[in-house]
Amino acid sequence: MTSASKVPLITLNDGTKIPQLGFGVYQIERNETYKYVSKALDVGYSHIDTAQSYANEKEVGKAVRDYNKYVFVTTKYFNPNASEHGYENAKAYFRKSFKTLGLDHIDLYLIHFPVIKNEVYVDAWKAFVELQKTEKLRSIGVSNFTTTYLKKIIDETGVTPSVNQVECHPYLQQNELRKFHEEHGIVTESWSPLGRGDVLDDKILKQIGKKHNKTAAQVVLRWHIQIGNVTFPKSVNTERIEENFDIFDFSLSEEEMESIKKLDKNERNGPDPAEFQFPDDFLEKRQQESQADQ
Ligand code: NAD
């Protein structure tokens, strides 16, 4: 077991410190979330990335409360319905997540996906700025924002998000966006850091791993750390949960970093926020499906 103190902390633009490696819980079944979050916390993870739309905030909250030590918790605001998304709704959803998690504060709250119709994501950001001042909320940020949407919310409010959580892995390195983030003091968070497993068969990554006696997954996660991103791989396999945390006893050389840089093919698993919008009734349908599954 690796000590939690080995995880570097990054200071966000509002002074909050975030552990660079966390545990992601997207697609972890509600009835298994407590078990796997507890396992991750026992291994040493001290940062959990959840979302209202993952439908497992309650179980995340319980695992964190039972753990009894400080854990950095992120959750996200997701309502793709353009006629509802916005100022009041963002506030109401924050309060709902806060209650569901049952923690004494939330560390980081993100706009999960920009709803661009009538630019309502800007209204949501205005609510976030208020929430940070008035509620038990440490930091505010966004997810899946392009530079256009980032510029818009910064111009409208004068408040720069602390993070932008975007799909990022060796096949989608987001160099331009990361440069913009760096120039504006925004921390890049990588979602799907392992490309949902798709990058792990890569010959180069395996070769590098062999030299360090590490797996391709460990090489990729180490790469995220060395480029300065925050990340949170997901797994429901206890050995992999341990493996993904065991990345602080080696480092990649400049040459190795350079060869990973060359793997970029601008290849996405998820939707491109520059073009894609979720349908208005997406959340409603998903909730119906998840109720039918119970
Ligand atoms: P990921 O890249 O973390 O891949 C997870 C999958 O990779 C697992 O299901 C497993 O199949 C495989 N895997 C994990 N560890 C492995 C290992 N050591 N060896 C081999 N295979 C391994 O993808 P993800 O779950 O999509 O992303 C991680 C987290 O990012 C999510 O849980 C969530 O918190 C966040 N996320 C955010 C958004 C967003 O829109 N903001 C979208 C997707 C994910």
PDB file of N, CA and C and ligand atoms in Angstrom, residues 24-26 49 54 76 112 143-144 165 191-197 200 217 232-235 240 243-244, ligand 1:
ATOM      1  N   GLY A  24     -12.278   7.874  -9.889  1.00  0.00           N
ATOM      2  CA  GLY A  24     -13.499   8.261 -10.609  1.00  0.00           C
ATOM      3  C   GLY A  24     -14.562   7.191 -10.450  1.00  0.00           C
ATOM      4  N   VAL A  25     -15.823   7.623 -10.332  1.00  0.00           N
ATOM      5  CA  VAL A  25     -16.887   6.646 -10.057  1.00  0.00           C
ATOM      6  C   VAL A  25     -17.990   6.625 -11.123  1.00  0.00           C
ATOM      7  N   TYR A  26     -17.677   7.137 -12.305  1.00  0.00           N
ATOM      8  CA  TYR A  26     -18.658   7.072 -13.402  1.00  0.00           C
ATOM      9  C   TYR A  26     -18.899   5.602 -13.772  1.00  0.00           C
ATOM     10  N   ASP A  49     -14.078  11.632  -7.567  1.00  0.00           N
ATOM     11  CA  ASP A  49     -14.772  12.425  -8.598  1.00  0.00           C
ATOM     12  C   ASP A  49     -16.108  11.759  -8.914  1.00  0.00           C
ATOM     13  N   TYR A  54     -24.216  10.564 -12.152  1.00  0.00           N
ATOM     14  CA  TYR A  54     -23.728   9.193 -11.977  1.00  0.00           C
ATOM     15  C   TYR A  54     -24.639   8.398 -11.029  1.00  0.00           C
ATOM     16  N   LYS A  76     -20.864  17.344  -9.800  1.00  0.00           N
ATOM     17  CA  LYS A  76     -21.104  18.155 -11.002  1.00  0.00           C
ATOM     18  C   LYS A  76     -22.586  18.415 -11.241  1.00  0.00           C
ATOM     19  N   HIS A 112     -21.129  20.340 -15.611  1.00  0.00           N
ATOM     20  CA  HIS A 112     -20.710  19.077 -16.230  1.00  0.00           C
ATOM     21  C   HIS A 112     -20.540  19.193 -17.739  1.00  0.00           C
ATOM     22  N   SER A 143     -16.505  21.629 -16.898  1.00  0.00           N
ATOM     23  CA  SER A 143     -16.090  20.399 -17.554  1.00  0.00           C
ATOM     24  C   SER A 143     -16.577  20.445 -18.995  1.00  0.00           C
ATOM     25  N   ASN A 144     -15.769  19.928 -19.871  1.00  0.00           N
ATOM     26  CA  ASN A 144     -16.114  19.863 -21.299  1.00  0.00           C
ATOM     27  C   ASN A 144     -16.307  21.252 -21.910  1.00  0.00           C
ATOM     28  N   GLN A 165     -12.449  20.126 -16.650  1.00  0.00           N
ATOM     29  CA  GLN A 165     -12.300  18.656 -16.707  1.00  0.00           C
ATOM     30  C   GLN A 165     -12.690  18.201 -18.116  1.00  0.00           C
ATOM     31  N   TRP A 191     -10.395  13.527 -17.888  1.00  0.00           N
ATOM     32  CA  TRP A 191     -11.341  12.404 -17.719  1.00  0.00           C
ATOM     33  C   TRP A 191     -11.047  11.333 -18.757  1.00  0.00           C
ATOM     34  N   SER A 192     -11.483  10.110 -18.455  1.00  0.00           N
ATOM     35  CA  SER A 192     -11.069   8.928 -19.239  1.00  0.00           C
ATOM     36  C   SER A 192      -9.556   8.936 -19.442  1.00  0.00           C
ATOM     37  N   PRO A 193      -8.804   9.014 -18.336  1.00  0.00           N
ATOM     38  CA  PRO A 193      -7.348   9.119 -18.455  1.00  0.00           C
ATOM     39  C   PRO A 193      -6.709   7.921 -19.151  1.00  0.00           C
ATOM     40  N   LEU A 194      -7.397   6.762 -19.087  1.00  0.00           N
ATOM     41  CA  LEU A 194      -6.851   5.553 -19.740  1.00  0.00           C
ATOM     42  C   LEU A 194      -7.539   5.323 -21.083  1.00  0.00           C
ATOM     43  N   GLY A 195      -8.268   6.334 -21.548  1.00  0.00           N
ATOM     44  CA  GLY A 195      -9.031   6.168 -22.793  1.00  0.00           C
ATOM     45  C   GLY A 195     -10.012   5.011 -22.650  1.00  0.00           C
ATOM     46  N   ARG A 196     -10.549   4.848 -21.426  1.00  0.00           N
ATOM     47  CA  ARG A 196     -11.440   3.711 -21.096  1.00  0.00           C
ATOM     48  C   ARG A 196     -10.779   2.364 -21.425  1.00  0.00           C
ATOM     49  N   GLY A 197      -9.471   2.319 -21.320  1.00  0.00           N
ATOM     50  CA  GLY A 197      -8.727   1.077 -21.562  1.00  0.00           C
ATOM     51  C   GLY A 197      -8.194   0.988 -22.987  1.00  0.00           C
ATOM     52  N   LEU A 200      -4.347   1.103 -23.726  1.00  0.00           N
ATOM     53  CA  LEU A 200      -3.447   0.254 -22.947  1.00  0.00           C
ATOM     54  C   LEU A 200      -2.760  -0.858 -23.747  1.00  0.00           C
ATOM     55  N   ALA A 217      -0.957   1.011 -18.021  1.00  0.00           N
ATOM     56  CA  ALA A 217      -1.869   1.907 -17.283  1.00  0.00           C
ATOM     57  C   ALA A 217      -1.072   2.806 -16.332  1.00  0.00           C
ATOM     58  N   PHE A 232      -8.289  10.897 -12.383  1.00  0.00           N
ATOM     59  CA  PHE A 232      -9.042   9.988 -11.482  1.00  0.00           C
ATOM     60  C   PHE A 232      -9.526   8.788 -12.274  1.00  0.00           C
ATOM     61  N   PRO A 233      -8.630   7.790 -12.477  1.00  0.00           N
ATOM     62  CA  PRO A 233      -9.043   6.581 -13.190  1.00  0.00           C
ATOM     63  C   PRO A 233     -10.145   5.849 -12.436  1.00  0.00           C
ATOM     64  N   LYS A 234     -10.991   5.171 -13.189  1.00  0.00           N
ATOM     65  CA  LYS A 234     -12.074   4.386 -12.583  1.00  0.00           C
ATOM     66  C   LYS A 234     -11.742   2.904 -12.722  1.00  0.00           C
ATOM     67  N   SER A 235     -12.036   2.125 -11.690  1.00  0.00           N
ATOM     68  CA  SER A 235     -11.934   0.680 -11.814  1.00  0.00           C
ATOM     69  C   SER A 235     -12.812   0.014 -10.765  1.00  0.00           C
ATOM     70  N   ARG A 240      -6.569  -3.536  -9.740  1.00  0.00           N
ATOM     71  CA  ARG A 240      -6.315  -2.359 -10.580  1.00  0.00           C
ATOM     72  C   ARG A 240      -6.428  -1.056  -9.789  1.00  0.00           C
ATOM     73  N   GLU A 243      -3.139  -0.893  -8.358  1.00  0.00           N
ATOM     74  CA  GLU A 243      -2.149  -0.647  -9.429  1.00  0.00           C
ATOM     75  C   GLU A 243      -2.165   0.830  -9.866  1.00  0.00           C
ATOM     76  N   ASN A 244      -3.365   1.376 -10.021  1.00  0.00           N
ATOM     77  CA  ASN A 244      -3.479   2.747 -10.519  1.00  0.00           C
ATOM     78  C   ASN A 244      -2.968   3.780  -9.521  1.00  0.00           C
TER      79      ASN A 244
HETATM   80  P1  NAD B   1     -10.925   5.499 -17.619  1.00  0.00           P
HETATM   81  O1  NAD B   1      -9.993   5.979 -18.656  1.00  0.00           O
HETATM   82  O2  NAD B   1     -10.620   5.740 -16.180  1.00  0.00           O
HETATM   83  O3  NAD B   1     -11.099   3.965 -17.894  1.00  0.00           O
HETATM   84  C1  NAD B   1     -11.788   3.118 -17.008  1.00  0.00           C
HETATM   85  C2  NAD B   1     -11.718   1.702 -17.574  1.00  0.00           C
HETATM   86  O4  NAD B   1     -10.354   1.360 -17.850  1.00  0.00           O
HETATM   87  C3  NAD B   1     -12.178   0.685 -16.544  1.00  0.00           C
HETATM   88  O5  NAD B   1     -13.572   0.483 -16.641  1.00  0.00           O
HETATM   89  C4  NAD B   1     -11.381  -0.544 -16.913  1.00  0.00           C
HETATM   90  O6  NAD B   1     -12.043  -1.220 -17.935  1.00  0.00           O
HETATM   91  C5  NAD B   1     -10.095   0.034 -17.443  1.00  0.00           C
HETATM   92  N1  NAD B   1      -9.008   0.054 -16.436  1.00  0.00           N
HETATM   93  C6  NAD B   1      -8.908   0.809 -15.306  1.00  0.00           C
HETATM   94  N2  NAD B   1      -7.725   0.570 -14.706  1.00  0.00           N
HETATM   95  C7  NAD B   1      -7.077  -0.343 -15.444  1.00  0.00           C
HETATM   96  C8  NAD B   1      -5.821  -0.993 -15.330  1.00  0.00           C
HETATM   97  N3  NAD B   1      -4.978  -0.734 -14.336  1.00  0.00           N
HETATM   98  N4  NAD B   1      -5.494  -1.888 -16.296  1.00  0.00           N
HETATM   99  C9  NAD B   1      -6.308  -2.164 -17.334  1.00  0.00           C
HETATM  100  N5  NAD B   1      -7.509  -1.574 -17.492  1.00  0.00           N
HETATM  101  C10 NAD B   1      -7.896  -0.670 -16.565  1.00  0.00           C
HETATM  102  O7  NAD B   1     -12.385   6.043 -18.019  1.00  0.00           O
HETATM  103  P2  NAD B   1     -13.635   6.719 -17.333  1.00  0.00           P
HETATM  104  O8  NAD B   1     -14.215   5.901 -16.271  1.00  0.00           O
HETATM  105  O9  NAD B   1     -14.481   7.119 -18.460  1.00  0.00           O
HETATM  106  O10 NAD B   1     -13.019   8.048 -16.691  1.00  0.00           O
HETATM  107  C11 NAD B   1     -12.550   8.145 -15.354  1.00  0.00           C
HETATM  108  C12 NAD B   1     -13.354   9.141 -14.565  1.00  0.00           C
HETATM  109  O11 NAD B   1     -13.418  10.405 -15.247  1.00  0.00           O
HETATM  110  C13 NAD B   1     -14.832   8.745 -14.403  1.00  0.00           C
HETATM  111  O12 NAD B   1     -15.030   7.713 -13.471  1.00  0.00           O
HETATM  112  C14 NAD B   1     -15.423  10.070 -14.025  1.00  0.00           C
HETATM  113  O13 NAD B   1     -15.140  10.358 -12.677  1.00  0.00           O
HETATM  114  C15 NAD B   1     -14.658  11.031 -14.948  1.00  0.00           C
HETATM  115  N6  NAD B   1     -15.397  11.313 -16.215  1.00  0.00           N
HETATM  116  C16 NAD B   1     -15.881  12.570 -16.408  1.00  0.00           C
HETATM  117  C17 NAD B   1     -16.563  12.888 -17.567  1.00  0.00           C
HETATM  118  C18 NAD B   1     -17.067  14.282 -17.771  1.00  0.00           C
HETATM  119  O14 NAD B   1     -17.820  14.520 -18.731  1.00  0.00           O
HETATM  120  N7  NAD B   1     -16.701  15.219 -16.946  1.00  0.00           N
HETATM  121  C19 NAD B   1     -16.772  11.925 -18.547  1.00  0.00           C
HETATM  122  C20 NAD B   1     -16.274  10.638 -18.332  1.00  0.00           C
HETATM  123  C21 NAD B   1     -15.574  10.350 -17.172  1.00  0.00           C
END
